[in-house]
GROMACS .gro file of C-alpha atoms in nm:
model
  392
    1MET     CA    1   0.000   0.000   0.000
    2ALA     CA    2   0.133   0.345  -0.092
    3LYS     CA    3   0.228   0.562   0.206
    4GLU     CA    4  -0.026   0.843   0.262
    5LEU     CA    5   0.115   1.191   0.191
    6ARG     CA    6   0.112   1.439   0.482
    7GLN     CA    7  -0.028   1.772   0.368
    8GLN     CA    8   0.193   2.068   0.458
    9SER     CA    9   0.173   2.441   0.414
   10GLY     CA   10   0.431   2.707   0.349
   11LYS     CA   11   0.622   2.868   0.064
   12VAL     CA   12   0.931   2.703  -0.084
   13LEU     CA   13   1.163   2.843  -0.350
   14ILE     CA   14   1.373   2.606  -0.562
   15ILE     CA   15   1.685   2.754  -0.726
   16ASP     CA   16   1.853   2.514  -0.967
   17ASP     CA   17   1.984   2.546  -1.322
   18GLU     CA   18   1.868   2.189  -1.411
   19LYS     CA   19   1.510   2.191  -1.541
   20VAL     CA   20   1.457   1.825  -1.453
   21ILE     CA   21   1.538   1.892  -1.086
   22LEU     CA   22   1.311   2.198  -1.082
   23ASP     CA   23   1.015   2.010  -1.233
   24LEU     CA   24   1.058   1.698  -1.019
   25THR     CA   25   1.103   1.885  -0.693
   26SER     CA   26   0.809   2.115  -0.771
   27ILE     CA   27   0.578   1.817  -0.828
   28ILE     CA   28   0.688   1.649  -0.503
   29LEU     CA   29   0.634   1.964  -0.295
   30LYS     CA   30   0.308   2.074  -0.461
   31ASN     CA   31   0.161   1.726  -0.398
   32ARG     CA   32   0.233   1.782  -0.029
   33GLY     CA   33   0.054   2.117  -0.020
   34TYR     CA   34   0.347   2.362  -0.042
   35THR     CA   35   0.334   2.679  -0.250
   36VAL     CA   36   0.631   2.644  -0.483
   37PHE     CA   37   0.839   2.904  -0.667
   38THR     CA   38   1.125   2.823  -0.906
   39ALA     CA   39   1.430   3.008  -1.035
   40VAL     CA   40   1.713   2.900  -1.266
   41ASP     CA   41   1.979   3.128  -1.116
   42ALA     CA   42   2.060   3.316  -0.794
   43PRO     CA   43   1.967   3.673  -0.907
   44SER     CA   44   1.618   3.559  -1.010
   45GLY     CA   45   1.590   3.377  -0.679
   46PHE     CA   46   1.683   3.691  -0.482
   47GLU     CA   47   1.400   3.879  -0.656
   48ILE     CA   48   1.146   3.607  -0.570
   49ILE     CA   49   1.259   3.598  -0.204
   50GLU     CA   50   1.222   3.974  -0.176
   51ALA     CA   51   0.876   3.969  -0.335
   52SER     CA   52   0.726   3.652  -0.185
   53GLN     CA   53   0.929   3.592   0.135
   54PRO     CA   54   0.934   3.207   0.125
   55GLU     CA   55   1.011   3.026   0.448
   56LEU     CA   56   1.255   2.790   0.277
   57VAL     CA   57   1.491   2.784  -0.024
   58LEU     CA   58   1.623   2.467  -0.190
   59LEU     CA   59   1.951   2.589  -0.339
   60ASP     CA   60   2.180   2.406  -0.580
   61TYR     CA   61   2.549   2.411  -0.484
   62MET     CA   62   2.679   2.412  -0.842
   63MET     CA   63   2.535   2.699  -1.050
   64PRO     CA   64   2.669   2.934  -1.320
   65ASP     CA   65   2.760   3.297  -1.248
   66ILE     CA   66   2.680   3.305  -0.875
   67ASP     CA   67   2.763   2.969  -0.713
   68GLY     CA   68   2.549   2.813  -0.440
   69LEU     CA   69   2.782   2.900  -0.149
   70THR     CA   70   2.795   3.268  -0.246
   71ALA     CA   71   2.417   3.272  -0.298
   72LEU     CA   72   2.369   3.108   0.044
   73LYS     CA   73   2.573   3.377   0.219
   74GLU     CA   74   2.381   3.652   0.038
   75ILE     CA   75   2.044   3.502   0.133
   76LYS     CA   76   2.140   3.473   0.503
   77LYS     CA   77   2.267   3.830   0.498
   78ARG     CA   78   1.968   3.990   0.322
   79PHE     CA   79   1.685   3.755   0.430
   80PRO     CA   80   1.775   3.608   0.773
   81GLU     CA   81   1.426   3.461   0.826
   82THR     CA   82   1.450   3.252   0.509
   83TYR     CA   83   1.606   2.910   0.575
   84VAL     CA   84   1.816   2.725   0.317
   85ILE     CA   85   1.866   2.356   0.230
   86MET     CA   86   2.152   2.294  -0.012
   87PHE     CA   87   2.144   2.048  -0.305
   88THR     CA   88   2.489   1.908  -0.376
   89GLY     CA   89   2.630   1.628  -0.586
   90LYS     CA   90   2.951   1.630  -0.380
   91GLY     CA   91   2.912   1.454  -0.050
   92SER     CA   92   3.240   1.543   0.114
   93GLU     CA   93   3.251   1.627   0.485
   94GLU     CA   94   3.452   1.942   0.408
   95ILE     CA   95   3.174   2.084   0.186
   96ALA     CA   96   2.909   1.994   0.443
   97VAL     CA   97   3.097   2.181   0.718
   98GLU     CA   98   3.150   2.481   0.490
   99LEU     CA   99   2.779   2.496   0.403
  100MET     CA  100   2.663   2.465   0.763
  101LYS     CA  101   2.907   2.738   0.874
  102ALA     CA  102   2.768   2.965   0.600
  103GLY     CA  103   2.418   2.924   0.742
  104ALA     CA  104   2.260   2.626   0.565
  105SER     CA  105   2.001   2.442   0.774
  106ASP     CA  106   2.065   2.111   0.599
  107TYR     CA  107   2.210   1.968   0.278
  108ILE     CA  108   2.079   1.690   0.050
  109LEU     CA  109   2.287   1.480  -0.186
  110LYS     CA  110   2.180   1.436  -0.548
  111PRO     CA  111   2.016   1.214  -0.656
  112PHE     CA  112   1.774   1.227  -0.361
  113ASN     CA  113   1.495   1.009  -0.232
  114ASN     CA  114   1.153   1.175  -0.261
  115GLN     CA  115   1.040   1.081   0.090
  116ASP     CA  116   1.378   1.180   0.239
  117LEU     CA  117   1.351   1.520   0.068
  118ALA     CA  118   1.002   1.574   0.206
  119ASP     CA  119   1.106   1.469   0.557
  120ARG     CA  120   1.413   1.694   0.552
  121ILE     CA  121   1.204   1.993   0.440
  122GLU     CA  122   0.941   1.922   0.704
  123ASN     CA  123   1.205   1.900   0.979
  124VAL     CA  124   1.376   2.224   0.875
  125LEU     CA  125   1.042   2.407   0.863
  126LYS     CA  126   0.955   2.275   1.210
  127ILE     CA  127   1.290   2.397   1.344
  128ARG     CA  128   1.231   2.730   1.171
  129GLY     CA  129   0.886   2.754   1.333
  130PHE     CA  130   1.035   2.695   1.678
  131GLU     CA  131   1.313   2.947   1.621
  132MET     CA  132   1.074   3.210   1.482
  133LYS     CA  133   0.853   3.160   1.787
  134ASN     CA  134   1.157   3.196   2.014
  135ARG     CA  135   1.259   3.516   1.834
  136GLU     CA  136   0.908   3.651   1.872
  137LEU     CA  137   0.910   3.564   2.242
  138LEU     CA  138   1.252   3.727   2.277
  139ARG     CA  139   1.124   4.042   2.107
  140GLU     CA  140   0.820   4.042   2.335
  141LYS     CA  141   1.050   3.992   2.634
  142GLU     CA  142   1.269   4.285   2.525
  143MET     CA  143   0.961   4.502   2.473
  144LEU     CA  144   0.829   4.397   2.813
  145LEU     CA  145   1.164   4.475   2.977
  146ALA     CA  146   1.167   4.812   2.802
  147GLU     CA  147   0.815   4.884   2.931
  148ILE     CA  148   0.916   4.777   3.282
  149GLU     CA  149   1.221   5.004   3.262
  150ALA     CA  150   1.001   5.291   3.145
  151TRP     CA  151   0.759   5.223   3.433
  152ASN     CA  152   1.051   5.216   3.677
  153LEU     CA  153   1.182   5.547   3.545
  154GLU     CA  154   0.834   5.699   3.565
  155LEU     CA  155   0.791   5.560   3.917
  156GLU     CA  156   1.130   5.698   4.024
  157ALA     CA  157   1.037   6.036   3.876
  158ARG     CA  158   0.705   6.036   4.062
  159VAL     CA  159   0.872   5.932   4.387
  160HIS     CA  160   1.130   6.207   4.340
  161GLU     CA  161   0.855   6.458   4.262
  162LYS     CA  162   0.654   6.351   4.569
  163SER     CA  163   0.969   6.362   4.782
  164GLU     CA  164   1.046   6.716   4.666
  165ALA     CA  165   0.685   6.820   4.730
  166LEU     CA  166   0.705   6.665   5.078
  167GLN     CA  167   1.031   6.845   5.151
  168LYS     CA  168   0.877   7.175   5.036
  169ALA     CA  169   0.571   7.114   5.249
  170GLN     CA  170   0.789   7.032   5.550
  171ALA     CA  171   0.996   7.346   5.487
  172GLU     CA  172   0.678   7.556   5.471
  173ILE     CA  173   0.555   7.400   5.797
  174VAL     CA  174   0.887   7.479   5.962
  175GLN     CA  175   0.872   7.837   5.830
  176SER     CA  176   0.516   7.876   5.954
  177GLU     CA  177   0.617   7.743   6.296
  178LYS     CA  178   0.910   7.985   6.306
  179LEU     CA  179   0.684   8.278   6.218
  180ALA     CA  180   0.432   8.169   6.482
  181THR     CA  181   0.709   8.141   6.743
  182LEU     CA  182   0.847   8.475   6.632
  183GLY     CA  183   0.502   8.631   6.670
  184TYR     CA  184   0.467   8.499   7.024
  185LEU     CA  185   0.817   8.610   7.126
  186SER     CA  186   0.806   8.947   6.950
  187ALA     CA  187   0.477   9.047   7.111
  188GLY     CA  188   0.621   8.975   7.455
  189MET     CA  189   0.955   9.135   7.376
  190ALA     CA  190   0.795   9.449   7.236
  191HIS     CA  191   0.592   9.493   7.554
  192GLU     CA  192   0.880   9.414   7.793
  193ILE     CA  193   1.138   9.626   7.607
  194ARG     CA  194   0.927   9.924   7.505
  195ASN     CA  195   0.814  10.009   7.859
  196PRO     CA  196   1.169  10.063   7.997
  197LEU     CA  197   1.275  10.206   7.662
  198ASN     CA  198   1.006  10.476   7.686
  199SER     CA  199   1.120  10.553   8.041
  200ILE     CA  200   1.483  10.583   7.927
  201SER     CA  201   1.378  10.813   7.643
  202LEU     CA  202   1.176  11.033   7.881
  203PHE     CA  203   1.458  11.064   8.134
  204VAL     CA  204   1.712  11.140   7.861
  205GLN     CA  205   1.489  11.420   7.730
  206LEU     CA  206   1.465  11.561   8.086
  207ILE     CA  207   1.843  11.547   8.125
  208LYS     CA  208   1.887  11.715   7.789
  209SER     CA  209   1.654  12.002   7.879
  210GLY     CA  210   1.879  12.115   8.166
  211MET     CA  211   2.211  12.068   7.992
  212ASP     CA  212   2.432  12.336   7.832
  213ASP     CA  213   2.757  12.149   7.768
  214PRO     CA  214   2.777  12.093   7.386
  215GLU     CA  215   2.985  11.775   7.421
  216LYS     CA  216   2.740  11.619   7.665
  217LEU     CA  217   2.446  11.727   7.449
  218GLU     CA  218   2.608  11.536   7.162
  219TYR     CA  219   2.626  11.225   7.380
  220VAL     CA  220   2.258  11.263   7.474
  221ASP     CA  221   2.163  11.295   7.105
  222LYS     CA  222   2.349  10.973   7.033
  223ILE     CA  223   2.158  10.799   7.313
  224VAL     CA  224   1.826  10.920   7.165
  225LYS     CA  225   1.934  10.802   6.820
  226GLU     CA  226   2.015  10.453   6.952
  227ILE     CA  227   1.681  10.442   7.137
  228ASP     CA  228   1.506  10.520   6.808
  229ARG     CA  229   1.709  10.246   6.638
  230ILE     CA  230   1.602   9.989   6.898
  231ASP     CA  231   1.241  10.100   6.855
  232GLY     CA  232   1.275  10.059   6.478
  233ILE     CA  233   1.406   9.704   6.521
  234LEU     CA  234   1.108   9.622   6.744
  235ARG     CA  235   0.869   9.754   6.476
  236LYS     CA  236   1.038   9.539   6.212
  237LEU     CA  237   1.015   9.241   6.443
  238LEU     CA  238   0.642   9.296   6.483
  239ASP     CA  239   0.600   9.346   6.106
  240ALA     CA  240   0.773   9.012   6.040
  241SER     CA  241   0.557   8.820   6.285
  242LYS     CA  242   0.206   8.960   6.249
  243ARG     CA  243  -0.002   9.163   6.012
  244PRO     CA  244  -0.036   9.529   6.110
  245LYS     CA  245  -0.335   9.744   6.016
  246PHE     CA  246  -0.407   9.708   5.645
  247GLU     CA  247  -0.643   9.838   5.381
  248ILE     CA  248  -0.757   9.615   5.095
  249ARG     CA  249  -0.835   9.768   4.757
  250ASP     CA  250  -0.771   9.713   4.385
  251VAL     CA  251  -0.397   9.721   4.318
  252LEU     CA  252  -0.203   9.702   3.992
  253ILE     CA  253   0.121   9.515   4.054
  254HIS     CA  254   0.323   9.689   3.781
  255GLN     CA  255   0.242  10.028   3.930
  256VAL     CA  256   0.358   9.915   4.276
  257ILE     CA  257   0.684   9.788   4.120
  258ASP     CA  258   0.739  10.112   3.929
  259ASN     CA  259   0.669  10.326   4.236
  260THR     CA  260   0.910  10.119   4.447
  261LEU     CA  261   1.181  10.143   4.183
  262GLU     CA  262   1.133  10.520   4.177
  263ILE     CA  263   1.200  10.530   4.553
  264PHE     CA  264   1.531  10.349   4.495
  265SER     CA  265   1.636  10.566   4.198
  266PRO     CA  266   1.904  10.757   4.401
  267GLN     CA  267   2.074  10.431   4.508
  268ILE     CA  268   2.037  10.289   4.156
  269GLN     CA  269   2.205  10.595   4.005
  270LEU     CA  270   2.473  10.602   4.275
  271HIS     CA  271   2.574  10.242   4.211
  272LYS     CA  272   2.535  10.279   3.830
  273ILE     CA  273   2.287   9.992   3.821
  274THR     CA  274   2.089   9.917   3.505
  275VAL     CA  275   1.722   9.834   3.559
  276ASN     CA  276   1.580   9.583   3.313
  277ARG     CA  277   1.197   9.570   3.320
  278ASP     CA  278   1.055   9.267   3.137
  279TYR     CA  279   0.677   9.306   3.163
  280ARG     CA  280   0.555   9.022   2.941
  281ASN     CA  281   0.189   9.075   3.026
  282ILE     CA  282   0.039   9.333   3.260
  283PRO     CA  283  -0.184   9.145   3.505
  284PRO     CA  284  -0.527   9.273   3.607
  285ALA     CA  285  -0.576   9.444   3.943
  286ILE     CA  286  -0.587   9.224   4.253
  287LYS     CA  287  -0.735   9.286   4.596
  288ALA     CA  288  -0.445   9.378   4.825
  289ASP     CA  289  -0.295   9.639   5.054
  290PRO     CA  290  -0.055   9.844   4.835
  291SER     CA  291   0.177   9.921   5.127
  292GLU     CA  292   0.215   9.547   5.198
  293LEU     CA  293   0.300   9.472   4.834
  294GLU     CA  294   0.542   9.766   4.840
  295GLN     CA  295   0.719   9.605   5.137
  296ILE     CA  296   0.774   9.290   4.929
  297PHE     CA  297   0.953   9.478   4.653
  298THR     CA  298   1.130   9.719   4.889
  299ASN     CA  299   1.303   9.430   5.064
  300LEU     CA  300   1.379   9.238   4.745
  301PHE     CA  301   1.516   9.545   4.564
  302LEU     CA  302   1.719   9.647   4.867
  303ASN     CA  303   1.877   9.301   4.887
  304SER     CA  304   1.961   9.307   4.516
  305ILE     CA  305   2.111   9.656   4.526
  306ASN     CA  306   2.324   9.567   4.830
  307GLU     CA  307   2.458   9.265   4.639
  308MET     CA  308   2.586   9.480   4.349
  309ALA     CA  309   2.876   9.713   4.425
  310SER     CA  310   2.850   9.895   4.094
  311GLU     CA  311   2.736   9.864   3.732
  312GLY     CA  312   2.518   9.561   3.791
  313THR     CA  313   2.175   9.480   3.645
  314LEU     CA  314   1.853   9.469   3.844
  315GLY     CA  315   1.598   9.261   3.655
  316VAL     CA  316   1.223   9.266   3.711
  317PHE     CA  317   1.012   9.009   3.524
  318LEU     CA  318   0.632   9.027   3.530
  319ASP     CA  319   0.379   8.788   3.378
  320TYR     CA  320   0.058   8.605   3.466
  321ASP     CA  321  -0.151   8.304   3.371
  322GLN     CA  322  -0.495   8.177   3.473
  323LYS     CA  323  -0.385   8.114   3.834
  324TYR     CA  324  -0.085   8.324   3.931
  325ILE     CA  325   0.094   8.652   3.883
  326THR     CA  326   0.465   8.575   3.854
  327ILE     CA  327   0.731   8.828   3.953
  328ARG     CA  328   1.103   8.757   3.932
  329VAL     CA  329   1.357   8.992   4.088
  330SER     CA  330   1.714   8.920   3.979
  331ASP     CA  331   2.055   9.074   4.029
  332THR     CA  332   2.405   9.020   3.894
  333GLY     CA  333   2.570   8.999   4.234
  334THR     CA  334   2.790   8.722   4.371
  335GLY     CA  335   2.497   8.500   4.472
  336ILE     CA  336   2.392   8.342   4.799
  337PRO     CA  337   2.616   8.055   4.918
  338ALA     CA  338   2.436   7.724   4.860
  339GLU     CA  339   2.450   7.636   5.230
  340ASN     CA  340   2.268   7.961   5.320
  341VAL     CA  341   1.981   7.936   5.068
  342PRO     CA  342   1.752   7.722   5.294
  343TYR     CA  343   1.775   7.983   5.572
  344VAL     CA  344   1.731   8.315   5.388
  345PHE     CA  345   1.367   8.349   5.501
  346ASP     CA  346   1.445   8.265   5.865
  347PRO     CA  347   1.405   8.553   6.114
  348PHE     CA  348   1.738   8.716   6.212
  349PHE     CA  349   1.936   8.523   5.950
  350THR     CA  350   2.165   8.763   5.765
  351THR     CA  351   2.517   8.778   5.623
  352ASN     CA  352   2.506   9.158   5.620
  353SER     CA  353   2.667   9.310   5.927
  354ARG     CA  354   2.432   9.609   5.902
  355GLY     CA  355   2.115   9.405   5.850
  356THR     CA  356   1.864   9.276   6.104
  357GLY     CA  357   1.776   8.957   5.915
  358LEU     CA  358   1.405   9.045   5.920
  359GLY     CA  359   1.351   9.180   5.566
  360LEU     CA  360   1.290   8.849   5.390
  361SER     CA  361   1.088   8.723   5.690
  362VAL     CA  362   0.855   9.020   5.634
  363VAL     CA  363   0.834   8.930   5.263
  364LEU     CA  364   0.753   8.567   5.345
  365ARG     CA  365   0.482   8.667   5.593
  366ILE     CA  366   0.315   8.902   5.341
  367VAL     CA  367   0.333   8.654   5.053
  368LYS     CA  368   0.178   8.383   5.272
  369ASN     CA  369  -0.099   8.623   5.380
  370TYR     CA  370  -0.199   8.641   5.012
  371LYS     CA  371  -0.175   8.259   4.971
  372GLY     CA  372   0.125   8.307   4.746
  373LYS     CA  373   0.466   8.145   4.712
  374ILE     CA  374   0.823   8.274   4.720
  375GLU     CA  375   1.149   8.091   4.656
  376VAL     CA  376   1.511   8.143   4.560
  377GLU     CA  377   1.479   8.027   4.201
  378LYS     CA  378   1.848   8.064   4.117
  379SER     CA  379   2.163   8.165   4.300
  380ASP     CA  380   2.516   8.123   4.171
  381ALA     CA  381   2.822   8.328   4.078
  382THR     CA  382   2.619   8.515   3.812
  383GLY     CA  383   2.362   8.642   4.061
  384THR     CA  384   2.040   8.561   4.243
  385THR     CA  385   1.677   8.537   4.130
  386PHE     CA  386   1.379   8.545   4.367
  387CYS     CA  387   1.046   8.424   4.228
  388VAL     CA  388   0.718   8.545   4.379
  389LYS     CA  389   0.380   8.398   4.277
  390LEU     CA  390   0.062   8.573   4.389
  391PRO     CA  391  -0.276   8.419   4.311
  392LEU     CA  392  -0.517   8.610   4.089
   0.00000   0.00000   0.00000
């Protein structure tokens, strides 16, 4: 009884310059269900592979122009997913090794047995199927690993973002606690110090009224001046810790900035400072106390001017969006040392021997009263930039 043929599927290209081999092999493979293409030389075969992408090529070893070994190497280079079985009339071990090294999946000696040919083709196609599946799984694995890596990076970024937000929130809590403590202490200090201070001032005025010696009068005037200085420090302390009497009305920020800059025009001219106004968009009026907003810019401008000995640039940037008015005040000074940046808004912190360390505390208190934000946006050897955001 004739052996039943197993029906297969797939595309096979036969490249052989012998018509008898082409016809015979085509009949064998078509009877087993394969889609068969034929070519009499390697260049024609390359065109068919490119157009039809067969899974397997049966390639003759001995061919004119381009020999089988050269054609094999070209196929494996250009079409790596196309597998090759070599036909050869020379059965030496040396040729077999050479063909397998060049990428052949198998080789068949001529003349061949029909059933052996069919079995060899079936085995190579099975191996190809397994390898293609493995490649697909490997690609999926690489894609999955890439996705996992992307998720990890996104997760790290989110954790970093949350960590920064937490640190900012903790810093704001600490600042709020410092301001609250300052308010409690300053109220007590102002009461305890001002009472004896007023008495000292009164007695000094009495002494002065009955004094004729010019030298002693000069000493008394110095005492009065120092009393006034202490009283001024107490007022600043109270301003930094609690909100004094205020009056809310419609205020245009750019006008407050311009008015404050006008106040500083003598110092600006003296130090030969260039003022660079960058008003991108003029924001609408907001409800605020103009004197409080003026205090913000007075302290920021004063800090910037003190940082520039001469011929620097004071920059004022103004813009707004749907939520915030953004103001940046920058200078071209030497910058704040990195280790000092976290403490610049702390009460009494200053690197200026003539300063009280309360100016930026006042600014922080006012900005917070308006539910705004302030930060040192940049500080290095080229200068410092403070960024203030006030809600519309």
